[in-house]
Coordinates of C-alpha atoms in Angstrom, one line a residue:
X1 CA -18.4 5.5 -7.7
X2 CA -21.8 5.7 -7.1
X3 CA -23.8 8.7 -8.2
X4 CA -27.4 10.3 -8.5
X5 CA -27.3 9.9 -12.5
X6 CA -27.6 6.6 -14.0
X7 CA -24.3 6.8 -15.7
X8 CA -22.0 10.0 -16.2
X9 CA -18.5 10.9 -16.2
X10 CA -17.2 13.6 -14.2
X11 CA -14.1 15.6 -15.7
X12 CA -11.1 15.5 -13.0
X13 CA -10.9 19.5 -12.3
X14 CA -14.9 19.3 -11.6
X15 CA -14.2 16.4 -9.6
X16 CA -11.5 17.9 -7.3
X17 CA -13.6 21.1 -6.7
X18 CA -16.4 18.7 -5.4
X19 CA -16.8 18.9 -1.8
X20 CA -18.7 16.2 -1.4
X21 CA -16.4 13.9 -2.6
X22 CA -12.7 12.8 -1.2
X23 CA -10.6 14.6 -4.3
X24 CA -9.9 18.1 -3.2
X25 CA -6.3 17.0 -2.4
X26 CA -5.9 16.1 -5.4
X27 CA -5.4 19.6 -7.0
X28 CA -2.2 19.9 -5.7
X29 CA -0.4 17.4 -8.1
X30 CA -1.8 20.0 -10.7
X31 CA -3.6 20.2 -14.2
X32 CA -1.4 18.3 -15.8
X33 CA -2.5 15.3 -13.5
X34 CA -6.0 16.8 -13.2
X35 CA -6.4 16.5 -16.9
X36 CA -5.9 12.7 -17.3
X37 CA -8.0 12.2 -13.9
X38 CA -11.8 11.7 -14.9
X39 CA -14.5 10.0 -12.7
X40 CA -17.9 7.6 -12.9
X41 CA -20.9 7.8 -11.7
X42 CA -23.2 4.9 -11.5
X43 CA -26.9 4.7 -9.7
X44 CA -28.1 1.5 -8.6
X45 CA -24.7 -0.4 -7.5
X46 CA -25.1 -1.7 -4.4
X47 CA -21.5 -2.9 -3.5
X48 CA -20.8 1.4 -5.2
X49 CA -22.9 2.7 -2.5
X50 CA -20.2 1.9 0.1
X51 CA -17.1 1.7 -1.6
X52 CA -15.7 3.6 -4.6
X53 CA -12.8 1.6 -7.4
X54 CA -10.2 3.5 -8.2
X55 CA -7.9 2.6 -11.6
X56 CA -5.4 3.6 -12.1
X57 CA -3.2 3.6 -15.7
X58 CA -1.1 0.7 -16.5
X59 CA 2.7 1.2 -15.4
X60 CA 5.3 1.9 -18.2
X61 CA 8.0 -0.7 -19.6
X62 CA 10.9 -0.8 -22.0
X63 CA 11.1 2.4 -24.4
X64 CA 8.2 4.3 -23.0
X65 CA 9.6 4.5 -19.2
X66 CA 12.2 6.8 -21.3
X67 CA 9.4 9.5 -22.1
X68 CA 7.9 9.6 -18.7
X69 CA 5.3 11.0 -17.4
X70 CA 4.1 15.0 -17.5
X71 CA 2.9 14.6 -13.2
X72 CA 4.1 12.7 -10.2
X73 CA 3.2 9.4 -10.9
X74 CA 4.4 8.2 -7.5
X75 CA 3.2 10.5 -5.2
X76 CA -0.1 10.0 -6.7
X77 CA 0.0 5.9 -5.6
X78 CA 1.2 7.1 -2.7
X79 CA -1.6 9.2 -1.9
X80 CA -4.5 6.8 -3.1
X81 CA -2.6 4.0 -1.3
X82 CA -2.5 5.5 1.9
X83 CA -6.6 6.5 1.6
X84 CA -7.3 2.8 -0.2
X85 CA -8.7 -0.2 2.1
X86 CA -7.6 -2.8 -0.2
X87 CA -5.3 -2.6 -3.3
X88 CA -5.0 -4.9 -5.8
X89 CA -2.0 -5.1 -8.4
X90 CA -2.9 -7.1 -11.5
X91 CA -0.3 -9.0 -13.2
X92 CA -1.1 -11.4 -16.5
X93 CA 0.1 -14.6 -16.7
X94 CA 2.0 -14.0 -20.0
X95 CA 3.8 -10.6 -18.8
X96 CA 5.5 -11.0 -15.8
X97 CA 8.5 -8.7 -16.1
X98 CA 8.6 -6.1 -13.4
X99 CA 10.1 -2.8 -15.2
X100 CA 11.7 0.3 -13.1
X101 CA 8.6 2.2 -12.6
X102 CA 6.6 -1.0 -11.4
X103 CA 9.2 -1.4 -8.8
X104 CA 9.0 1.9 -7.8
X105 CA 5.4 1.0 -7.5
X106 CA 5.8 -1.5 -5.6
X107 CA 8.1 0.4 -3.3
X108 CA 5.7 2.9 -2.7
X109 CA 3.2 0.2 -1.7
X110 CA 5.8 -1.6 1.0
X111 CA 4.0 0.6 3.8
X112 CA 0.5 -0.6 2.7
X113 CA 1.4 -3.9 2.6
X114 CA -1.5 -5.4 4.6
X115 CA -3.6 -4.0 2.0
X116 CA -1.9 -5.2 -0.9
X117 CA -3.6 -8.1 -3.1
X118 CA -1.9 -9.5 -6.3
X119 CA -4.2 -10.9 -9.0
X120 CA -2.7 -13.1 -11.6
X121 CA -5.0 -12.7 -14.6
X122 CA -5.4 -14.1 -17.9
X123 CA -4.6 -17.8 -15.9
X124 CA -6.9 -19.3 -18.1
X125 CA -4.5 -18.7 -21.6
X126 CA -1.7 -21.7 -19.9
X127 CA -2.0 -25.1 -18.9
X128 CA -1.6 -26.7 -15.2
X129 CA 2.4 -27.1 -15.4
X130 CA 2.9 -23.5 -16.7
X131 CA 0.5 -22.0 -13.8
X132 CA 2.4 -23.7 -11.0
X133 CA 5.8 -22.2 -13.0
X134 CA 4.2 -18.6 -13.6
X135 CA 2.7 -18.7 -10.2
X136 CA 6.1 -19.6 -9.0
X137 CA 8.2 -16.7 -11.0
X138 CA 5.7 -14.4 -9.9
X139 CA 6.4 -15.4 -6.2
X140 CA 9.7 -15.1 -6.7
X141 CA 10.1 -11.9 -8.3
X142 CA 7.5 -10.1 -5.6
X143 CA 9.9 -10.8 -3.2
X144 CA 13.2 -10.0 -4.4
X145 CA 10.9 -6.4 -4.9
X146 CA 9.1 -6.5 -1.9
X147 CA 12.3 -7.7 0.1
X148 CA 10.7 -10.0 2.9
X149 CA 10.1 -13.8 2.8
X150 CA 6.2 -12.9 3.5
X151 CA 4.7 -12.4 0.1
X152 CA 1.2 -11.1 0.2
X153 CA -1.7 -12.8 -0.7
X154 CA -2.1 -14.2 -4.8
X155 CA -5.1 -14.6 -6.5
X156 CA -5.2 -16.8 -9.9
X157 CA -8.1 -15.9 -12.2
X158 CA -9.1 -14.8 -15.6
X159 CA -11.4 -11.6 -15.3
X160 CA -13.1 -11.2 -18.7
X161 CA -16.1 -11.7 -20.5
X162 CA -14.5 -14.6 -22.9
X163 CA -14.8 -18.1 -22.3
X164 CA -12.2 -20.2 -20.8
X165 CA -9.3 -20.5 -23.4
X166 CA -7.8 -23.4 -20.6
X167 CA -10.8 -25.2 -19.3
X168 CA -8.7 -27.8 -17.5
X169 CA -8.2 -25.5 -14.5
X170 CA -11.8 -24.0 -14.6
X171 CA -12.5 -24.8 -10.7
X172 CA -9.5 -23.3 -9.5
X173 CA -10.3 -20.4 -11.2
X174 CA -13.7 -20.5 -9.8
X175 CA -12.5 -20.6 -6.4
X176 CA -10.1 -18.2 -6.5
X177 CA -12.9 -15.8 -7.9
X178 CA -14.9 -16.4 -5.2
X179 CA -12.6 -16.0 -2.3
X180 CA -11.6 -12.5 -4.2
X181 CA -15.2 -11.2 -4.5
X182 CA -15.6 -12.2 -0.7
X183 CA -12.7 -10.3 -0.1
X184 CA -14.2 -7.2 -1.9
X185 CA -17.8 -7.9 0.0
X186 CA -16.2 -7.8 3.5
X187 CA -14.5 -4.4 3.2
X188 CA -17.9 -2.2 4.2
X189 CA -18.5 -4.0 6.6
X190 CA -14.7 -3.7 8.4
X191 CA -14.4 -0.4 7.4
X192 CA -14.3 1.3 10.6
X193 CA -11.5 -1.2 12.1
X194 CA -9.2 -0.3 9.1
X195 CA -10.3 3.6 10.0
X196 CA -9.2 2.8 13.8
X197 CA -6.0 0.9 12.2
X198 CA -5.1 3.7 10.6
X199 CA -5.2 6.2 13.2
X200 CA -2.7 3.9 15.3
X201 CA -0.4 3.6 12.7
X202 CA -0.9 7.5 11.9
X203 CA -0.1 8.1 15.6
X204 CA 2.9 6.0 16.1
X205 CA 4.4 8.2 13.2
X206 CA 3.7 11.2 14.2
X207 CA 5.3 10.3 18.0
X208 CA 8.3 8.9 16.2
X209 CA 8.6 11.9 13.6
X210 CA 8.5 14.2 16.5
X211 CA 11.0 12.6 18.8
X212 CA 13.4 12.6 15.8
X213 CA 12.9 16.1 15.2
X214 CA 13.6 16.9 19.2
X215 CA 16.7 13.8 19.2
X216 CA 18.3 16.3 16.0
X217 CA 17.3 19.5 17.7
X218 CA 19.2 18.5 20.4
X219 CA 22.7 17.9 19.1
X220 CA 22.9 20.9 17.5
X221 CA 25.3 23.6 18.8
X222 CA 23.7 26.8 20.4
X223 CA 26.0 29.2 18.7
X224 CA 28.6 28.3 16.1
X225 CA 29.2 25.5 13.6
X226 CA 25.0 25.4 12.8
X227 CA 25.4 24.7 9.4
X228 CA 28.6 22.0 9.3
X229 CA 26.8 20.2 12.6
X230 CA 23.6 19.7 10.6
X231 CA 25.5 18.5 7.4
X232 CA 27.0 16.3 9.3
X233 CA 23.9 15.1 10.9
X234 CA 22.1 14.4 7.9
X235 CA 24.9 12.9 6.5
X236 CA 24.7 10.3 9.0
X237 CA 21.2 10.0 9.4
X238 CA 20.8 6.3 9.4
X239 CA 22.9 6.3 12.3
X240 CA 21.4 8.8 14.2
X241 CA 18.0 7.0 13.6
X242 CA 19.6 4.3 15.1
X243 CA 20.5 6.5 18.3
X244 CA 17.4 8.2 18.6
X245 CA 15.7 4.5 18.4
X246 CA 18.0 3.9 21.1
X247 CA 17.7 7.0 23.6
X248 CA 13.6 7.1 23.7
X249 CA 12.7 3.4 23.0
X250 CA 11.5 3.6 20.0
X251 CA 10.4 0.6 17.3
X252 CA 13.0 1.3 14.3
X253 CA 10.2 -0.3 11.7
X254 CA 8.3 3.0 12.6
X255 CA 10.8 5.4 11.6
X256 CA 10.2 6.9 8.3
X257 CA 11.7 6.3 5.1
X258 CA 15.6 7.2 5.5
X259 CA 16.4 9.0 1.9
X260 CA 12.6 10.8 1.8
X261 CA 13.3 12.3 5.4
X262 CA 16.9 12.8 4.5
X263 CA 15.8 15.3 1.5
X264 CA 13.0 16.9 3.2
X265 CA 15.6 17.8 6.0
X266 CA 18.2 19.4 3.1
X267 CA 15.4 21.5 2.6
X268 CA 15.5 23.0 6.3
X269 CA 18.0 25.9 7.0
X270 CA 17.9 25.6 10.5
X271 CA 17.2 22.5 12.6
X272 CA 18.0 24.3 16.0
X273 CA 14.9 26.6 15.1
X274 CA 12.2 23.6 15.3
X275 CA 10.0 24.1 18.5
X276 CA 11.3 22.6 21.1
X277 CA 9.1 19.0 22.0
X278 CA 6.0 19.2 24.3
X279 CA 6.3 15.8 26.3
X280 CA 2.9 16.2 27.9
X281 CA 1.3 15.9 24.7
X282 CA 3.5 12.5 24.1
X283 CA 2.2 11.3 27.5
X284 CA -1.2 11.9 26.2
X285 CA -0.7 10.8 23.1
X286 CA 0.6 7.0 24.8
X287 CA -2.6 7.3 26.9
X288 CA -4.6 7.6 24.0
X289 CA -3.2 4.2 22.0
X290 CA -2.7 2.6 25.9
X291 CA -6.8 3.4 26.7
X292 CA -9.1 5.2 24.0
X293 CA -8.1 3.3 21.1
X294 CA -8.7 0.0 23.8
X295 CA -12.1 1.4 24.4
X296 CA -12.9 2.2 21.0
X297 CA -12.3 -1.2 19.5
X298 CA -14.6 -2.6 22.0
X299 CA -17.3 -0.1 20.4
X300 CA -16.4 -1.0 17.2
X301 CA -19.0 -4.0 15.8
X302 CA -16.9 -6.3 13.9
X303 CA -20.3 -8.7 13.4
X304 CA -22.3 -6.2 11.6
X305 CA -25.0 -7.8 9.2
X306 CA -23.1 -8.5 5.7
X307 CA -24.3 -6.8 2.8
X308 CA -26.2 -8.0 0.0
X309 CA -24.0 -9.8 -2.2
X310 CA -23.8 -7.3 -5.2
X311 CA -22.1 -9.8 -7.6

């Protein structure tokens, strides 16, 4: 990240307390997170002086997933994904096993999908006819993960500072490269439409979270059988998203992840004690995607001047 010192590294508890910087939230996952969570400063990047790289620690395989790890490794993707414009999820070319944690990675990436980039690296230590088959496996195994025929975008490189093991595919190599760091050079300059693409998709949860809320509210009893009525509810949950989908026109692919919301829930006594839903507020909230997010994308100046290429 770019910084006032030439080069320094910033301890992760100093870095959290820091309130010019995005990491407050961080705390919460605690010291034992905080601890392995250091950051750097550099002066003089230009392509740092609007974006900051976050990396993040291989994931585990074969006898090591056993041990785990001492904080919550997916909650902590989960909340860099959800702040990240653009994430990229390095594979090599001679490891392509996807273990148990990478999947649940990858799971926790399936909302963020339009941000998600896979770089195949080390392309350069196999020939032509093993690419196309690595390439292909790779495929393959993203989407039996991913689970939908529309695999995100795969770039083939070798990102070191070694020559070329495999010179023979040297100007694909180049290209891909290029079309990467492109990739990486346009995100300033369309950071306010992702801002603006976030907020819809922010807001269509949030309308959708709280007609679920008022949907369960609803079917429970005013006076007796509380407890076996909400059991029952969230025993069934899938259906009743279904239902609620149903009663208030409501997209299903905006309803939230079934078993997360289905063990927040067992953590609520009472469901017949939520506040009863304010539909004015809905209205408005429909009048703001139907006219100010309309308006402000008009503002919003996808044409600005392109940065100096900092590569």
């Amino acid at each position: 990240m770019s910084g006032t010192a030439d080069e320094r590294l910033i301890p992760g508890h100093a870095l959290a307390m820091q309130s010019d910087r995005p990491f407050q939230a961080l705390a919460s996952f605690g010291n034992n997170f905080l601890t392995k969570f250091d950051g750097a400063e550099i002066n003089g990047s230009p392509f740092l002086d609007q974006c900051t790289l976050i990396d993040t620690p291989g994931v585990l395989a074969g006898e090591k997933q056993r041990m785990g790890r001492d904080y919550d490794f997916k909650k902590v993707i989960q909340w860099f994904a959800e702040r990240a414009d653009c994430i990229i999820v390095l594979f090599d070319a001679h490891k392509l096993d996807i273990s148990d944690e990478l999947r649940n990675v990858l799971n926790t990436l399936r909302p963020h999908q339009d941000k998600v980039k896979v770089l195949l690296n080390k392309a350069d230590q196999v020939n032509s006819q093993q690419l196309m088959r690595v390439y292909g496996a790779l495929m393959w195994q993203l989407g039996k993960v991913l689970n939908t025929p529309e695999v995100c975008r795969v770039y083939v490189g070798s990102f070191w500072d070694q020559p070329l093991v495999n010179t023979e595919n040297a100007a694909l190599l180049a290209r891909e490269k290029e079309d990467l760091m492109n990739e990486l050079s346009d995100l300033p300059r369309n950071a306010a439409l992702r801002r603006i693409n976030e907020l819809v998709k922010r807001t269509r949860s949030v309308k959708v979270h709280a007609y679920i809320i008022h949907y369960l509210r609803k079917q429970m009893p005013y006076t007796f059988g509380k407890k076996e009525k909400q059991q029952r509810l969230i025993g069934r949950l899938e259906n009743e998203f279904v239902q609620c989908a149903r009663r208030y026109n409501l997209p299903l692919g905006d309803f939230p992840n079934l078993d997360e919301f289905r063990t927040n829930l067992l953590q609520i006594k009472d469901i017949s004690k939520f506040q009863k839903l304010d539909k004015s507020l809905v209205k408005e909230m429909d009048r703001v995607l139907a006219n100010d997010i309309a308006k402000l994308l008009e503002k919003c100046s996808i044409q600005t001047a392109p940065m100096d290429d900092p590569y």
